[in-house]
One Martini backbone bead per residue (centre of mass of N, CA, C, O) as a GRO file, in nm:
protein
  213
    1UNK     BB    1   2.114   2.611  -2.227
    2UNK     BB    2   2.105   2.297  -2.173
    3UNK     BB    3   2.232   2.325  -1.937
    4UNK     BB    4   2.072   2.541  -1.733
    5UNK     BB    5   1.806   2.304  -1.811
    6UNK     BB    6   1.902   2.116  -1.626
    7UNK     BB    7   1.979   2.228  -1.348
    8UNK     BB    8   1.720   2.304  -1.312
    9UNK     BB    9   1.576   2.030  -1.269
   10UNK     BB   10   1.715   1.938  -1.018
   11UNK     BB   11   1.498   2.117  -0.857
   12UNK     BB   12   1.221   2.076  -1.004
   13UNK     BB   13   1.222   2.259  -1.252
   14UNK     BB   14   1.091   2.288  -1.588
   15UNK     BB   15   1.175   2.604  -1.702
   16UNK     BB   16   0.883   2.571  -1.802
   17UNK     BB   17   0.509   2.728  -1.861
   18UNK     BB   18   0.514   2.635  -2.157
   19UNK     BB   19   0.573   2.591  -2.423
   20UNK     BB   20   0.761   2.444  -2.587
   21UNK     BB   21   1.070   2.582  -2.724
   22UNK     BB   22   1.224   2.269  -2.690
   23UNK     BB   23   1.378   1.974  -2.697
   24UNK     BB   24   1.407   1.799  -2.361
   25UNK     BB   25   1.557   1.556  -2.361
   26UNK     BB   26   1.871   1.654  -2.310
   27UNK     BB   27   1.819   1.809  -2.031
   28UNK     BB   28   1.697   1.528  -1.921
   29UNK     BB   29   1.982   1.347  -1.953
   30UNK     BB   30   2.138   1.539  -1.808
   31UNK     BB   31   2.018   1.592  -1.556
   32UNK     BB   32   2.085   1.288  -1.479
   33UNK     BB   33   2.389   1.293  -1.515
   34UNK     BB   34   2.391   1.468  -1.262
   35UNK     BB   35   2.290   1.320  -1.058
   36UNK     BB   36   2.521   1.116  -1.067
   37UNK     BB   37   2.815   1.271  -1.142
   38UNK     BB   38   2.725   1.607  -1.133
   39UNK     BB   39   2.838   1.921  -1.251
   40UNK     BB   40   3.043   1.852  -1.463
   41UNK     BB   41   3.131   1.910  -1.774
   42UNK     BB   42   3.339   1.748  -1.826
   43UNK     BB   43   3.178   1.453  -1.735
   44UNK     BB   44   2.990   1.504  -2.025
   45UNK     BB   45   3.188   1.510  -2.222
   46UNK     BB   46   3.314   1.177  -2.172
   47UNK     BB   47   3.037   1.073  -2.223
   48UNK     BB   48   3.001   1.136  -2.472
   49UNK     BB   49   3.227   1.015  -2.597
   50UNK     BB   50   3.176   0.735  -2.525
   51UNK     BB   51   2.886   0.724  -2.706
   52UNK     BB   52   3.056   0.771  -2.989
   53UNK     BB   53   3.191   0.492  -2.948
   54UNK     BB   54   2.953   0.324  -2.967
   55UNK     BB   55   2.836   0.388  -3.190
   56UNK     BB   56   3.049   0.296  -3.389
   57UNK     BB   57   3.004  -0.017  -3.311
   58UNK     BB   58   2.710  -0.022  -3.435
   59UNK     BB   59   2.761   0.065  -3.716
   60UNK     BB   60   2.924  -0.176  -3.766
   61UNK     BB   61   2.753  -0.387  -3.684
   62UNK     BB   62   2.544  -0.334  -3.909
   63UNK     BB   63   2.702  -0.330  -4.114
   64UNK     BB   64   2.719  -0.602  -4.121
   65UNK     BB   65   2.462  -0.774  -4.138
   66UNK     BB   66   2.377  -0.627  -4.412
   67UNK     BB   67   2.676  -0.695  -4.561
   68UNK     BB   68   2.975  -0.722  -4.383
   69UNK     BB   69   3.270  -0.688  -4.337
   70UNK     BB   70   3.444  -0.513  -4.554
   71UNK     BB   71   3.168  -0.288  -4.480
   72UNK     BB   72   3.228  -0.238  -4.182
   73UNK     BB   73   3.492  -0.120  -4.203
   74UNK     BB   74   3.431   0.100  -4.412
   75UNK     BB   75   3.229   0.267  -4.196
   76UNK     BB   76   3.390   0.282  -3.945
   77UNK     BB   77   3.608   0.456  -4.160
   78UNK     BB   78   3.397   0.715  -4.187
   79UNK     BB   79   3.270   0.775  -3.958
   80UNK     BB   80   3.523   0.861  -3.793
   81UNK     BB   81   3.598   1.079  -4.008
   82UNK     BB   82   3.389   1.276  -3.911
   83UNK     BB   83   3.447   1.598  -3.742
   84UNK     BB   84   3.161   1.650  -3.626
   85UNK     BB   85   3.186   1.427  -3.414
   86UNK     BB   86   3.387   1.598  -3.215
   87UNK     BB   87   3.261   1.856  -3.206
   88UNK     BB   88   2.977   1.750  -3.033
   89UNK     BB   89   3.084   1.628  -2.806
   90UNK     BB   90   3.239   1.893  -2.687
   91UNK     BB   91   2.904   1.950  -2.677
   92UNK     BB   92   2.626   2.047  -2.514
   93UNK     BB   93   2.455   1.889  -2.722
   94UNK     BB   94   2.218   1.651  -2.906
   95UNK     BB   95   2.389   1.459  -3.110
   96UNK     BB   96   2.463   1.266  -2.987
   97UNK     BB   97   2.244   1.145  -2.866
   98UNK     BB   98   2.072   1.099  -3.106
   99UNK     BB   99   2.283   0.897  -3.280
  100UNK     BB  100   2.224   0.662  -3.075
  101UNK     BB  101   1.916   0.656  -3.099
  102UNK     BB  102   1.942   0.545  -3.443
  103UNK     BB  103   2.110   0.355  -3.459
  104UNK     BB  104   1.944   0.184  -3.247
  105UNK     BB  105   1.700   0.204  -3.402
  106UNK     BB  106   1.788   0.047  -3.651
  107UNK     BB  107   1.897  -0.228  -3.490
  108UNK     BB  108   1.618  -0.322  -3.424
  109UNK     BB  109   1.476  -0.341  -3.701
  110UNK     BB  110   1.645  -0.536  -3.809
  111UNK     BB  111   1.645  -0.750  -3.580
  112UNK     BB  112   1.334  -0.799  -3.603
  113UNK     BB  113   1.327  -0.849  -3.908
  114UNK     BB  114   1.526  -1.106  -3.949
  115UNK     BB  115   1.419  -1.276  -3.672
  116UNK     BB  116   1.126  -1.222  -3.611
  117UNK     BB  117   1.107  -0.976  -3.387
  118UNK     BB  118   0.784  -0.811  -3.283
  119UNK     BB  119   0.885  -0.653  -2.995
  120UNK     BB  120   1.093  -0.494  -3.092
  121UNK     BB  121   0.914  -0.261  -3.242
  122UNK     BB  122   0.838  -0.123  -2.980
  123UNK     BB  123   1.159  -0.070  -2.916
  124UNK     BB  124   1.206   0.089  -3.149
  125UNK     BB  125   0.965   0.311  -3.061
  126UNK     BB  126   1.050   0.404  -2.811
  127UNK     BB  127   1.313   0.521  -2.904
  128UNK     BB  128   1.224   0.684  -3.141
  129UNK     BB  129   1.069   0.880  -2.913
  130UNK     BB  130   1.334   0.975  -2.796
  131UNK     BB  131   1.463   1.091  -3.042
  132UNK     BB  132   1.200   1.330  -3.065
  133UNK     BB  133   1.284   1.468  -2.794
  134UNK     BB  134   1.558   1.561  -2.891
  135UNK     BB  135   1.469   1.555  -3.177
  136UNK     BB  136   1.201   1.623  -3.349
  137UNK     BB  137   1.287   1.621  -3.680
  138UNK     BB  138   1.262   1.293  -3.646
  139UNK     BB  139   0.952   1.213  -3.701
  140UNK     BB  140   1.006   1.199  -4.034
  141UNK     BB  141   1.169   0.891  -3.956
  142UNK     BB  142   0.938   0.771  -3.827
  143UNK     BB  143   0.717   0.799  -4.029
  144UNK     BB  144   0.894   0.619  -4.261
  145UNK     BB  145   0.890   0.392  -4.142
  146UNK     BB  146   0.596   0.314  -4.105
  147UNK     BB  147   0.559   0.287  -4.372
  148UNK     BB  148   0.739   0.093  -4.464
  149UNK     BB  149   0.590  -0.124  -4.274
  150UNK     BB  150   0.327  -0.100  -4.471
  151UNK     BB  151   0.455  -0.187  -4.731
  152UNK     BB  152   0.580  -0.479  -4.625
  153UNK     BB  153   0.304  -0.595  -4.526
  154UNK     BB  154   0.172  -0.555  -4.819
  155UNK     BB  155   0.419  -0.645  -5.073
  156UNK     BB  156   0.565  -0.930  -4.906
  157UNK     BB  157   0.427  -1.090  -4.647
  158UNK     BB  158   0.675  -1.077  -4.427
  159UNK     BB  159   0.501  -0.852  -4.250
  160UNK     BB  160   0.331  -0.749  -4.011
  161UNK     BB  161   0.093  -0.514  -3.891
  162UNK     BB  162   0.217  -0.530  -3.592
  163UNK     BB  163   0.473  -0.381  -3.644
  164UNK     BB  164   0.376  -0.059  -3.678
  165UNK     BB  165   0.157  -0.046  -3.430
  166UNK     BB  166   0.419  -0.130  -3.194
  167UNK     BB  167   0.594   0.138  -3.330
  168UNK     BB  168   0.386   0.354  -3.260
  169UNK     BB  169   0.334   0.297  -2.950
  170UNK     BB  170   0.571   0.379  -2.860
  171UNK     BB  171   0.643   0.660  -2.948
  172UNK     BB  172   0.384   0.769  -2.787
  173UNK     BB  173   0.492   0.711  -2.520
  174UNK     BB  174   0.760   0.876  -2.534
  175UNK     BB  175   0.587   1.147  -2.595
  176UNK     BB  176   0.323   1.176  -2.439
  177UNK     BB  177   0.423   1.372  -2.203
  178UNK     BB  178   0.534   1.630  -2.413
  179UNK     BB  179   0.235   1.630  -2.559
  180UNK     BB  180   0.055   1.686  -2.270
  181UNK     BB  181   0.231   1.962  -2.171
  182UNK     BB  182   0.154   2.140  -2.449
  183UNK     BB  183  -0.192   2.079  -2.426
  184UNK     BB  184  -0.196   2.203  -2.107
  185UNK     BB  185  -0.095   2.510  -2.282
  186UNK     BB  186  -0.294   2.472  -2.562
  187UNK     BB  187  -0.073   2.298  -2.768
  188UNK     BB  188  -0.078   2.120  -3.082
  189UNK     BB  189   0.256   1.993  -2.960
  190UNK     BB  190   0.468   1.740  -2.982
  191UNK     BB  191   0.744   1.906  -2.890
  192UNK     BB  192   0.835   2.179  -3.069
  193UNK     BB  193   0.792   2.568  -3.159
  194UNK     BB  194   1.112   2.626  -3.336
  195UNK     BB  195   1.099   2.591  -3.596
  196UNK     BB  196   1.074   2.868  -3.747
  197UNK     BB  197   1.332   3.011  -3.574
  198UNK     BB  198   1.523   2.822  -3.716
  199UNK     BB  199   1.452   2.938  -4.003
  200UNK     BB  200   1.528   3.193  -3.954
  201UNK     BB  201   1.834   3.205  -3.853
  202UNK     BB  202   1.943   2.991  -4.109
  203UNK     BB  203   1.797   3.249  -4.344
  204UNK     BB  204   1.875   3.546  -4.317
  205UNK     BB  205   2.087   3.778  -4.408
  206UNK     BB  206   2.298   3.745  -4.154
  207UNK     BB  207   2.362   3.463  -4.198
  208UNK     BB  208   2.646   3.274  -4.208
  209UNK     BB  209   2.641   2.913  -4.141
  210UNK     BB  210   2.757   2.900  -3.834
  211UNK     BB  211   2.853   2.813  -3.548
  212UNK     BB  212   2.769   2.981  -3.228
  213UNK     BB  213   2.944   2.976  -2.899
   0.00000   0.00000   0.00000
């Protein structure tokens, strides 16, 4: 479905006249990147292995900064062994793009917050927005966030609080051209409006529990 709904973006059709009921993120990300290599398959899944790659030097990074050396060794062979990340490169579907773009999002909060560079924050709100536009329910992680930003200014006093303002400003920035596509269909939806059929699909008597193909 990800892969039709990128190919259709090629001629310039968005795919939908209604509101979403899918986030537009991945085939729009995907559609760039046929765009510029082609529209094989094996190419963008060879794409996806390499962000998958990239993503775990990130997650190393990340836990170096945080706790240290032999802690990011442990992280990065935590992280390369959970089989679902092989699993999910091999599939044209929204997952490795979310992780890291959660990463990137994540490696930016911490370097802004240790180095105390405020326009990161922006930064990483732009990112975090792109974030829910690839995967919705990330929004609530967003929301995590801004919470947070707004705890550290008020009780540890090391934190400004246009750290918060923004990380939200970013975050409607990347949101804002899918939240006004879908208002102008009628509805006051973020991003998509899937959330109920999803939980439908994955809880209903016949549901088995694993993904089919």
């Amino acid at each position: 479905m990800y892969e039709t709904w990128a190919k259709t973006l090629l001629s310039g059709v968005m795919y939908t006249s209604d509101v979403f009921t899918m986030a537009p993120g991945f085939p729009l990300f995907l559609s760039f990147w046929y765009r510029l290599a082609g529209t094989d398959p094996l190419a963008a899944v060879l794409m996806q292995c390499t962000l998958g790659v990239v993503t775990t030097m990130m997650v190393v990074f990340l836990t170096r900064r945080l706790f240290g050396d032999r802690e990011a060794i442990v992280a990065g062979l935590l992280y390369t062994g959970m089989p679902a990340l092989y699993f999910y490169e091999t599939k044209l579907l929204p997952t490795t793009l979310a992780l890291w773009l959660l990463v990137f999002s994540l490696l930016l909060l911490q370097i802004a917050y240790q180095n105390k560079r405020i326009s990161l924050y922006f930064l990483a709100g732009i990112v975090t927005g792109l974030l829910v536009v690839v995967r919705a329910n990330m929004l609530i992680y967003g929301g995590l966030v801004f919470l947070g930003l707004l705890w550290a200014a008020w009780k540890t006093r090391n934190q400004p609080k246009i750290a918060a303002v923004l990380f939200v400003l970013g975050i409607a920035i990347s949101m804002g051209p899918v939240m006004a596509h879908n208002l102008g269909h009628g509805e006051l939806v973020p991003v998509a409006a899937n959330g109920g059929i999803n939980l439908y699909i994955g809880n209903h008597p016949e549901a088995r529990g694993v993904y089919v193909d």
